[in-house]
XYZ file of C-alpha atoms in Angstrom:
649
model
C 0.000 0.000 0.000
C 1.042 3.630 -0.450
C 2.428 5.615 2.471
C 0.040 6.876 5.149
C 0.932 10.522 5.728
C 1.651 11.277 9.367
C 0.418 14.175 11.465
C 2.710 16.016 13.875
C 0.968 16.511 17.200
C 2.171 17.342 20.712
C 5.807 16.812 19.829
C 5.469 13.450 18.067
C 4.545 12.040 14.662
C 1.218 10.219 14.572
C 0.097 7.708 11.924
C -3.590 6.764 11.754
C -4.396 3.047 12.060
C -7.006 2.853 9.276
C -6.636 2.707 5.493
C -7.513 6.384 5.060
C -8.290 8.253 1.839
C -6.151 7.433 -1.170
C -4.679 10.413 -3.017
C -3.874 9.794 -6.676
C -1.582 11.489 -9.165
C -3.630 14.131 -10.999
C -1.985 13.321 -14.343
C -1.626 9.521 -14.222
C -4.233 8.361 -11.717
C -1.596 6.322 -9.846
C -1.812 6.207 -6.031
C 0.465 8.729 -4.307
C -0.343 8.562 -0.595
C -3.038 7.898 1.970
C -4.458 10.493 4.327
C -6.216 10.014 7.658
C -6.370 11.643 11.090
C -8.433 8.890 12.716
C -7.623 8.660 16.425
C -5.732 11.954 16.547
C -6.336 13.870 19.794
C -7.033 17.410 18.616
C -7.611 18.674 22.159
C -4.074 17.608 23.012
C -2.797 19.484 19.940
C -4.509 22.707 20.987
C -3.347 22.322 24.594
C 0.221 21.635 23.433
C 0.168 24.774 21.294
C -0.991 26.859 24.248
C 1.213 25.298 26.935
C 4.392 24.705 24.934
C 4.343 26.368 21.507
C 3.048 29.778 22.539
C 5.359 30.262 25.545
C 8.296 29.022 23.470
C 7.658 31.600 20.756
C 6.950 34.400 23.219
C 10.267 33.836 24.972
C 11.828 35.048 21.726
C 11.869 38.740 20.850
C 10.491 39.936 17.528
C 14.051 40.066 16.247
C 14.750 36.490 17.344
C 11.551 35.271 15.670
C 12.559 37.036 12.464
C 15.956 35.335 12.627
C 14.241 31.958 13.122
C 12.146 32.568 9.993
C 15.283 33.302 7.991
C 16.860 30.066 9.233
C 13.701 28.151 8.330
C 13.421 29.673 4.856
C 17.089 28.955 4.164
C 16.600 25.308 5.168
C 13.528 24.900 2.954
C 15.217 26.633 0.046
C 18.030 24.089 0.154
C 15.514 21.231 -0.099
C 13.092 22.678 -2.654
C 14.166 20.419 -5.541
C 12.446 17.505 -3.773
C 9.266 19.550 -3.382
C 9.203 20.336 -7.092
C 9.306 16.608 -7.906
C 6.433 15.868 -5.532
C 4.440 18.776 -6.939
C 4.217 17.088 -10.354
C 1.706 14.642 -8.886
C -0.645 17.559 -8.142
C -0.928 18.208 -11.887
C 1.217 21.354 -11.702
C 3.930 22.082 -14.242
C 7.361 23.118 -13.019
C 6.481 26.725 -13.817
C 3.286 26.366 -11.767
C 5.259 24.919 -8.862
C 7.613 27.882 -8.820
C 4.781 30.167 -7.761
C 3.762 27.760 -5.016
C 7.083 26.471 -3.685
C 9.556 29.256 -4.431
C 6.808 31.791 -3.794
C 6.088 30.342 -0.357
C 9.744 30.221 0.634
C 10.257 33.734 -0.754
C 7.317 34.996 1.288
C 8.952 33.569 4.422
C 12.167 35.407 3.577
C 10.213 38.640 3.069
C 8.493 38.413 6.455
C 11.841 37.686 8.090
C 13.355 40.739 6.434
C 10.429 43.009 7.280
C 10.514 41.795 10.865
C 14.226 42.527 11.219
C 13.802 46.004 9.740
C 10.539 47.118 11.291
C 10.000 45.331 14.607
C 11.745 46.071 17.921
C 14.045 43.777 19.831
C 11.318 43.203 22.383
C 7.967 41.579 23.020
C 5.513 44.454 22.701
C 4.820 46.655 19.679
C 3.793 50.284 20.168
C 1.166 51.423 17.670
C 1.212 55.024 16.558
C 2.003 58.115 18.564
C 1.368 58.838 22.222
C -2.008 60.514 22.720
C -2.012 63.421 25.226
C -5.059 63.228 27.463
C -4.404 65.304 30.582
C -3.674 69.042 30.350
C -0.475 68.868 32.384
C 1.036 65.965 30.463
C 0.940 63.531 33.382
C -1.780 61.322 31.843
C -1.296 59.977 28.318
C -2.451 57.105 26.136
C -0.687 54.661 23.830
C -1.961 51.757 21.723
C 0.137 48.593 21.878
C 0.068 45.149 20.264
C 0.766 41.946 22.187
C 0.797 38.291 21.119
C -2.490 36.422 21.320
C -2.342 33.631 23.893
C -4.124 31.147 21.653
C -3.437 29.168 18.503
C -3.839 29.746 14.768
C -5.733 27.000 12.951
C -5.013 27.375 9.263
C -7.286 25.430 6.926
C -5.833 25.524 3.431
C -6.971 24.896 -0.130
C -5.599 22.299 -2.526
C -4.189 24.669 -5.119
C -1.235 26.116 -3.151
C -0.070 23.415 -0.722
C 3.216 25.207 0.122
C 2.587 28.928 -0.325
C -0.822 28.669 1.330
C 0.801 27.269 4.466
C 3.884 29.504 4.639
C 2.103 32.785 3.922
C 0.026 32.218 7.073
C 2.752 30.591 9.179
C 5.393 33.312 8.713
C 3.381 36.254 10.140
C 2.004 34.045 12.935
C 5.549 33.127 13.983
C 6.552 36.810 13.979
C 3.489 37.568 16.102
C 4.474 34.853 18.596
C 1.411 32.645 18.070
C 1.646 28.855 17.436
C -0.007 27.290 14.399
C -1.849 24.084 13.558
C -1.719 23.414 9.813
C -4.646 21.569 8.218
C -3.829 20.934 4.514
C -6.248 19.955 1.764
C -6.276 16.184 1.328
C -5.639 16.116 -2.424
C -2.237 17.827 -2.193
C -1.358 16.946 1.417
C 1.612 14.805 0.366
C 3.474 17.938 -0.746
C 2.582 19.920 2.372
C 3.638 16.936 4.484
C 7.095 16.847 2.882
C 7.636 20.521 3.644
C 6.304 20.060 7.173
C 8.764 17.229 7.848
C 11.595 19.566 6.898
C 10.170 22.401 9.022
C 10.219 20.149 12.083
C 13.629 18.674 11.224
C 15.175 22.119 10.782
C 14.793 22.945 14.476
C 14.409 26.590 13.502
C 11.173 27.004 15.478
C 10.524 26.156 19.136
C 8.677 22.913 19.829
C 4.921 23.379 19.511
C 5.246 26.483 17.334
C 3.816 24.456 14.449
C 1.804 21.213 14.332
C 0.329 19.281 11.417
C -3.181 17.855 11.198
C -3.198 15.629 8.104
C -6.745 14.412 7.480
C -10.179 15.415 8.693
C -10.240 18.418 11.034
C -12.527 16.423 13.304
C -13.509 18.280 16.456
C -10.585 20.712 16.549
C -12.875 23.753 16.402
C -14.597 22.555 19.579
C -11.420 23.490 21.461
C -11.008 27.005 20.068
C -12.228 30.264 21.529
C -11.641 33.979 21.913
C -7.840 33.854 21.976
C -7.612 31.796 18.790
C -7.628 32.504 15.056
C -9.113 30.431 12.236
C -7.410 31.322 8.940
C -9.299 29.687 6.081
C -8.728 29.459 2.330
C -11.240 27.595 0.192
C -14.828 27.624 -0.991
C -17.444 30.077 0.214
C -19.639 27.141 1.237
C -17.021 25.729 3.590
C -16.209 29.203 4.890
C -19.867 29.739 5.774
C -19.938 26.464 7.700
C -16.797 27.363 9.639
C -17.975 30.911 10.259
C -21.186 29.506 11.758
C -19.333 27.240 14.197
C -19.743 27.989 17.921
C -16.002 28.648 18.139
C -16.635 31.782 16.067
C -20.237 32.736 16.831
C -20.350 31.953 20.562
C -16.716 31.943 21.736
C -15.515 34.752 19.422
C -12.515 33.119 17.786
C -11.165 35.415 15.095
C -12.057 34.221 11.613
C -10.288 35.205 8.409
C -11.479 33.814 5.088
C -10.248 33.929 1.521
C -12.887 32.311 -0.674
C -14.450 32.288 -4.154
C -13.705 35.235 -6.388
C -14.965 36.150 -9.839
C -12.028 38.411 -10.577
C -12.281 40.772 -13.518
C -9.797 42.309 -15.915
C -10.855 45.482 -17.748
C -9.420 46.419 -21.131
C -9.522 50.165 -21.789
C -11.044 51.525 -25.025
C -7.675 53.062 -25.894
C -5.986 49.625 -25.936
C -6.711 48.798 -29.562
C -4.923 46.280 -31.769
C -1.301 47.280 -32.228
C -0.917 49.000 -28.850
C 1.300 47.456 -26.165
C -1.687 47.395 -23.826
C -3.745 45.204 -26.160
C -0.908 42.688 -26.363
C -0.460 42.789 -22.581
C -4.154 42.091 -22.060
C -4.150 39.076 -24.382
C -1.050 37.720 -22.682
C -2.404 38.287 -19.169
C -5.806 36.653 -19.737
C -4.265 33.674 -21.543
C -1.621 33.176 -18.879
C -4.094 33.415 -16.027
C -6.389 30.648 -17.298
C -3.523 28.263 -18.064
C -1.303 28.772 -14.998
C -2.083 25.921 -12.589
C -4.796 24.964 -15.106
C -6.770 27.997 -13.964
C -6.953 26.729 -10.370
C -6.072 29.999 -8.704
C -8.388 32.070 -6.558
C -6.956 35.139 -8.313
C -7.546 33.869 -11.873
C -9.305 36.165 -14.380
C -12.862 34.823 -14.594
C -14.466 37.873 -16.213
C -12.600 39.573 -19.068
C -14.363 42.876 -19.711
C -13.645 44.304 -23.161
C -15.082 47.157 -25.266
C -17.734 45.933 -27.701
C -15.663 47.227 -30.604
C -12.704 45.033 -29.605
C -14.456 41.727 -28.866
C -13.551 40.030 -32.161
C -9.949 41.216 -31.931
C -9.632 39.936 -28.367
C -11.064 36.539 -29.318
C -8.588 36.279 -32.190
C -5.689 37.292 -29.970
C -6.552 34.838 -27.186
C -7.164 32.052 -29.689
C -3.701 32.576 -31.196
C -2.016 32.302 -27.790
C -4.068 29.367 -26.527
C -3.375 27.439 -29.726
C 0.233 27.227 -28.507
C -0.720 25.684 -25.150
C 0.291 22.038 -24.758
C -1.883 20.116 -22.275
C -0.541 16.941 -20.721
C 1.584 15.209 -18.122
C 3.660 17.927 -16.431
C 6.672 15.591 -16.373
C 6.947 16.095 -20.132
C 9.053 19.190 -20.799
C 6.942 20.211 -23.800
C 3.795 20.502 -21.663
C 2.778 24.042 -20.704
C -0.491 23.262 -18.887
C -0.912 20.281 -16.602
C -3.929 18.601 -15.078
C -6.592 19.771 -12.696
C -6.075 18.440 -9.208
C -8.538 15.534 -9.546
C -11.180 13.989 -11.780
C -13.807 15.242 -9.350
C -12.518 18.792 -9.731
C -12.491 18.453 -13.518
C -16.107 17.306 -13.491
C -17.091 20.251 -11.291
C -15.491 22.641 -13.772
C -17.311 20.969 -16.672
C -20.608 21.361 -14.825
C -19.846 25.043 -14.193
C -19.082 25.599 -17.881
C -22.397 23.969 -18.761
C -24.183 26.313 -16.379
C -22.369 29.322 -17.854
C -23.524 28.121 -21.266
C -27.011 29.366 -20.423
C -25.661 32.908 -20.705
C -22.634 32.558 -22.979
C -21.390 30.852 -26.085
C -18.133 28.946 -26.330
C -15.684 30.746 -28.606
C -12.635 28.609 -27.824
C -12.044 25.083 -26.541
C -14.177 22.081 -25.672
C -14.563 21.250 -21.973
C -15.389 17.623 -22.819
C -12.444 16.816 -25.063
C -8.678 17.106 -24.896
C -5.806 14.979 -26.144
C -3.115 15.231 -23.451
C 0.566 14.614 -24.138
C 2.077 11.566 -22.400
C -1.115 10.787 -20.518
C -4.333 8.812 -20.553
C -7.286 11.231 -20.822
C -9.446 8.776 -18.898
C -7.099 8.563 -15.891
C -5.730 12.113 -15.778
C -7.788 15.167 -14.839
C -7.129 17.061 -18.053
C -9.209 19.772 -19.641
C -8.641 22.139 -22.547
C -8.702 25.897 -21.967
C -12.193 27.296 -22.558
C -13.178 30.851 -23.459
C -16.831 31.919 -23.373
C -18.513 35.041 -24.706
C -21.370 36.433 -22.643
C -24.570 36.970 -24.622
C -27.076 39.388 -23.200
C -27.122 40.765 -19.676
C -27.618 37.596 -17.656
C -26.291 37.019 -14.112
C -24.481 33.694 -14.621
C -21.028 35.091 -15.606
C -21.112 37.183 -12.424
C -22.247 34.347 -10.151
C -20.780 31.037 -11.366
C -17.088 30.319 -10.875
C -15.582 27.596 -13.034
C -12.428 26.873 -11.009
C -10.315 25.735 -13.915
C -8.928 26.964 -17.269
C -12.026 29.019 -18.041
C -12.802 32.694 -18.552
C -15.805 34.601 -19.891
C -15.500 37.634 -22.138
C -18.017 40.331 -21.171
C -18.496 43.149 -23.710
C -19.210 46.667 -22.482
C -20.448 49.681 -24.396
C -19.396 53.311 -24.498
C -20.251 55.091 -21.257
C -20.719 51.845 -19.343
C -20.468 52.010 -15.562
C -17.494 49.695 -15.184
C -17.545 50.000 -11.399
C -21.082 48.636 -11.325
C -20.168 45.920 -13.822
C -17.180 44.822 -11.725
C -19.325 44.964 -8.573
C -21.727 42.355 -9.955
C -19.132 39.746 -8.969
C -20.114 40.377 -5.360
C -16.618 41.320 -4.195
C -13.289 40.064 -5.514
C -9.739 39.399 -4.440
C -8.197 41.201 -7.384
C -9.057 43.095 -10.513
C -6.887 44.556 -13.231
C -7.173 47.538 -15.559
C -5.139 47.502 -18.757
C -4.987 50.958 -20.314
C -2.604 53.826 -21.086
C -5.293 56.466 -20.646
C -4.938 58.013 -17.152
C -8.438 59.493 -17.232
C -9.968 56.096 -17.989
C -7.826 54.434 -15.326
C -8.753 57.015 -12.699
C -12.468 56.562 -13.348
C -12.195 52.762 -13.430
C -10.257 52.658 -10.153
C -12.745 54.937 -8.408
C -15.601 52.670 -9.485
C -13.962 49.280 -8.911
C -11.770 49.772 -5.827
C -14.561 49.400 -3.224
C -15.231 45.874 -4.495
C -11.648 44.612 -4.629
C -8.814 43.817 -2.245
C -6.200 44.613 -4.885
C -6.151 46.333 -8.278
C -3.376 45.890 -10.850
C -3.002 48.793 -13.284
C -1.035 47.416 -16.212
C 0.486 49.366 -19.071
C 3.601 49.535 -21.214
C 5.563 51.388 -18.512
C 5.019 48.848 -15.732
C 4.906 45.650 -17.784
C 8.579 44.728 -17.465
C 8.430 44.697 -13.659
C 4.784 43.771 -13.147
C 4.207 40.619 -11.099
C 0.936 40.022 -12.936
C -2.771 40.000 -12.224
C -2.839 36.766 -10.268
C 0.202 36.978 -7.982
C -0.295 38.198 -4.388
C 2.820 39.828 -2.974
C 3.759 39.600 0.713
C 4.266 43.370 0.913
C 0.621 44.046 -0.048
C -2.645 42.865 1.449
C -4.328 39.806 -0.024
C -8.052 39.354 0.434
C -11.267 40.942 -0.684
C -14.769 41.953 0.373
C -18.057 40.128 -0.019
C -17.928 36.927 -2.015
C -14.118 36.873 -1.654
C -14.524 36.249 2.069
C -14.118 39.660 3.648
C -10.684 38.738 4.976
C -7.189 40.079 4.674
C -3.783 38.405 4.704
C -0.179 39.426 4.001
C 0.497 43.171 3.718
C 3.881 43.202 5.450
C 3.638 43.920 9.178
C -0.146 44.312 8.771
C -0.228 40.528 8.361
C 1.557 40.111 11.691
C -0.958 42.317 13.471
C -3.809 39.947 12.505
C -2.425 37.585 15.134
C -1.996 40.166 17.876
C -4.244 42.035 20.295
C -4.368 45.818 20.201
C -4.804 47.385 23.622
C -5.117 51.040 24.631
C -2.857 51.824 27.599
C -3.407 54.856 29.808
C -1.070 56.158 32.468
C 1.811 58.481 33.220
C 4.643 59.006 30.760
C 6.925 57.114 33.151
C 4.635 54.092 33.226
C 4.204 53.985 29.444
C 7.954 54.323 28.966
C 8.550 51.373 31.289
C 5.899 49.216 29.621
C 6.682 49.956 25.982
C 10.449 50.335 26.196
C 10.046 53.586 24.257
C 10.675 56.927 25.936
C 7.573 59.128 26.162
C 7.789 62.905 26.372
C 7.294 63.910 29.996
C 8.887 60.768 31.404
C 11.930 60.956 33.650
C 15.255 61.422 31.950
C 18.672 60.386 33.187
C 21.837 62.398 32.939
C 24.500 59.701 32.672
C 27.260 62.281 33.304
C 28.854 61.138 30.069
C 27.802 61.908 26.513
C 25.295 59.237 25.334
C 27.379 58.795 22.183
C 30.189 57.493 24.399
C 27.989 54.796 25.964
C 28.075 51.269 24.402
C 24.781 49.943 23.084
C 24.299 47.470 25.946
C 24.815 50.108 28.624
C 22.638 52.807 27.065
C 19.365 53.269 28.959
C 16.052 54.455 27.564
C 15.736 58.080 28.691
C 19.483 58.784 28.790
C 19.733 62.451 27.785
C 22.152 65.172 26.858
C 21.564 68.914 27.069
C 23.863 71.044 24.961
C 25.308 74.461 25.423
C 23.619 77.389 23.672
C 24.605 78.945 20.348
C 23.625 82.329 19.040
C 22.466 82.421 15.440
C 23.965 85.391 13.611
C 23.325 87.123 10.311
C 26.796 86.023 9.243
C 25.773 82.374 9.870
C 22.785 82.791 7.577
C 24.771 84.380 4.782
C 27.618 81.859 4.975
C 25.106 78.971 4.850
C 23.373 80.536 1.846
C 26.694 80.833 0.039
C 27.647 77.255 0.898
C 24.274 75.616 0.118
C 23.083 77.809 -2.723
C 19.777 78.404 -0.904
C 19.056 82.121 -1.416
C 15.326 82.025 -0.618
C 14.116 85.578 -0.001
C 13.058 84.899 3.605
C 16.704 84.267 4.448
C 18.392 86.898 2.296
C 16.067 89.869 1.603
C 14.964 91.813 4.695
C 12.383 93.892 2.813
C 10.766 90.903 1.121
C 10.943 88.835 4.314
C 9.042 91.508 6.234
C 6.152 91.064 3.781
C 5.971 87.376 4.742
C 3.239 86.992 7.410
C 4.948 83.932 8.875
C 8.328 85.545 9.486
C 8.187 89.345 9.484
C 11.873 89.584 8.717
C 14.919 87.510 7.775
C 15.130 84.068 9.357
C 17.698 81.277 9.496
C 17.468 78.343 7.090
C 15.804 75.341 8.683
C 18.586 73.142 7.373
C 21.191 75.434 8.869
C 19.541 74.908 12.243
C 19.785 71.134 11.805
C 23.450 71.444 10.839
C 24.148 73.763 13.757
C 22.309 71.388 16.085
C 24.627 68.581 15.009
C 27.562 70.752 16.016
C 26.029 71.139 19.459
C 25.328 67.465 20.176
C 27.770 65.352 18.143
C 30.641 63.751 20.020
C 33.587 64.024 17.605
C 35.908 61.265 18.819
C 35.696 57.642 17.673
C 33.306 55.667 19.819
C 30.298 53.311 19.805
C 28.311 55.394 17.299
C 28.666 54.166 13.710
C 26.369 56.408 11.682
C 23.306 58.633 11.618
C 20.854 57.257 9.060
C 18.234 59.987 9.103
C 15.643 61.991 10.979
C 11.969 61.020 11.214
C 9.139 63.547 11.473
C 11.389 66.601 11.144
C 9.377 69.816 11.401
C 10.331 73.522 11.612
C 7.851 74.786 14.180
C 9.143 78.282 14.957
C 11.278 80.735 12.954
C 14.723 81.560 14.278
C 15.996 85.086 13.622
C 19.442 86.593 13.871
C 20.241 87.080 17.561
C 18.114 84.132 18.741
C 19.857 81.380 20.668
C 19.377 77.637 20.140
C 20.265 74.564 22.169
C 19.682 70.829 21.812
C 18.220 68.198 24.078
C 18.772 64.670 22.770
C 17.221 61.647 24.499
C 17.457 57.898 23.910
C 13.871 57.135 22.893
C 14.165 53.532 21.751
C 16.843 50.978 20.898
C 16.763 47.683 19.046
C 19.520 45.116 18.574
C 19.690 43.838 14.994
C 20.248 40.122 15.480
C 23.175 38.830 13.465
C 24.027 42.268 12.058
C 26.674 43.128 14.632
C 25.065 46.427 15.614
C 21.958 47.969 17.095
C 19.772 50.917 16.167
C 19.111 53.715 18.650
């Protein structure tokens, strides 16, 4: 018999005793693995995450968690060749697998990098500025984020067995919250291989990640208000999970990414012969053939001007004629199989339902001759393009989750925002045009119904990541039908797994709690210049008060000669007096900054390496010849950059 995939629970690998569900190769129909979670104690998994995994992660600072993610990503990257081989059994071509495997590992690297750059070397994250509340400055407020004390249950879809796991795991690790991974059965063998390497790497503390391979069973019965359910899949399953008592009664956080009838809008200016027309044809054709159209971000509705419909059909037909469907192990194949025969049949049924409102202008959902494969055993299907006829609802309501798109003509003056909105909310839309007025109007109409909008033209094409590719730096999710959730988005993705709390108290108390000096808190005079104090000995609130310096007219004129800044307010007394803000000549703001440096910089070699900039610099009050300035500099915050050999103050 084929291998029974094991779960990883409470620090040990568990293999179910029954025969389980057999997973077959999507292209050949041969058995690949068996999947079952029969007998698995899900309560023990949740308890282990809370008692062991959570405390283990929270003993690490943000910086240490970011370093652990880098170690993990490096380990997976070294082993990815094996994952690519296993991915072939999911029906994915090697190009398809790059987006899943390399994309997932790359996302982990990105979160590690963002964590190292943007998060403190501590356990609590201050959010925004201090809010003054009391008149005398002794009572202030500050929002902070802390790690949830629960567990993340991620329930993933079949189409991205690696990326779907890692894009949720990476921000959860940074947040300090343990994760239970529940993969889709059909592609669980690939997720399982990556999970074995995650555990073997030792990069994460024990209990930080567990693996539930098989039915989720009663795991939701053990979740509550401190936990998060992160779901990717169908809207039907999302509705069932959202209605569970864990969410409705015990207030577990629920994030969903579900069905999405994504649209791509071709602008009227993008006629045959323009770069934008060619980009549109390429983008639509690529979207429905990548992963055999099994992407939640795939273009399902291609909206084109009525005058360009025939040209678009001809262009798409020419590109799709070059697509080679078959066994992804064959190097000539450019589109592999759907994940299963059941999935193929569901797509065929959806195409039949769309046929009530559209005619087929390319492909036959019932026939394909795959390369190096048996069409009866493999889940193959030819790309299909439909053309909507009339103004029926089906193209805006039925998702054929495969290599299928529907062309939807629109007339002059059409409300494209309303047309896009008929999809009920989408993960992503795209606008292909070189007309800024058209783009501006289309964005204003479509943005409220989308989580992301790609604006594609000749200037961005070379660097564009494409309609269907979520990037870890930007949010991924969408309103309405798309689930109403949000993932990724850099540090925003980390905050999904944290609790925001409003703190109120004295500046001293908030300084002690946040590790960030608050104006009005006590300051310490270390009796030595702070720039002479090594990083480890420097204390939050250590301060230096400079001597005074008189600003003279000669200073202003010398700075003007040196910088070339001869603005009238600095150089022309008569003109400056007409200025209602100044009423006479004033010093350059940048001279004041330069003079300030002369007042506070310690010139001799010491612990300080460099000054890399000033945040929130403002010139609040004019300084005139004869005024005196001085500097107070305080250590507000410091963060050790793990592995970099230095810290930031």
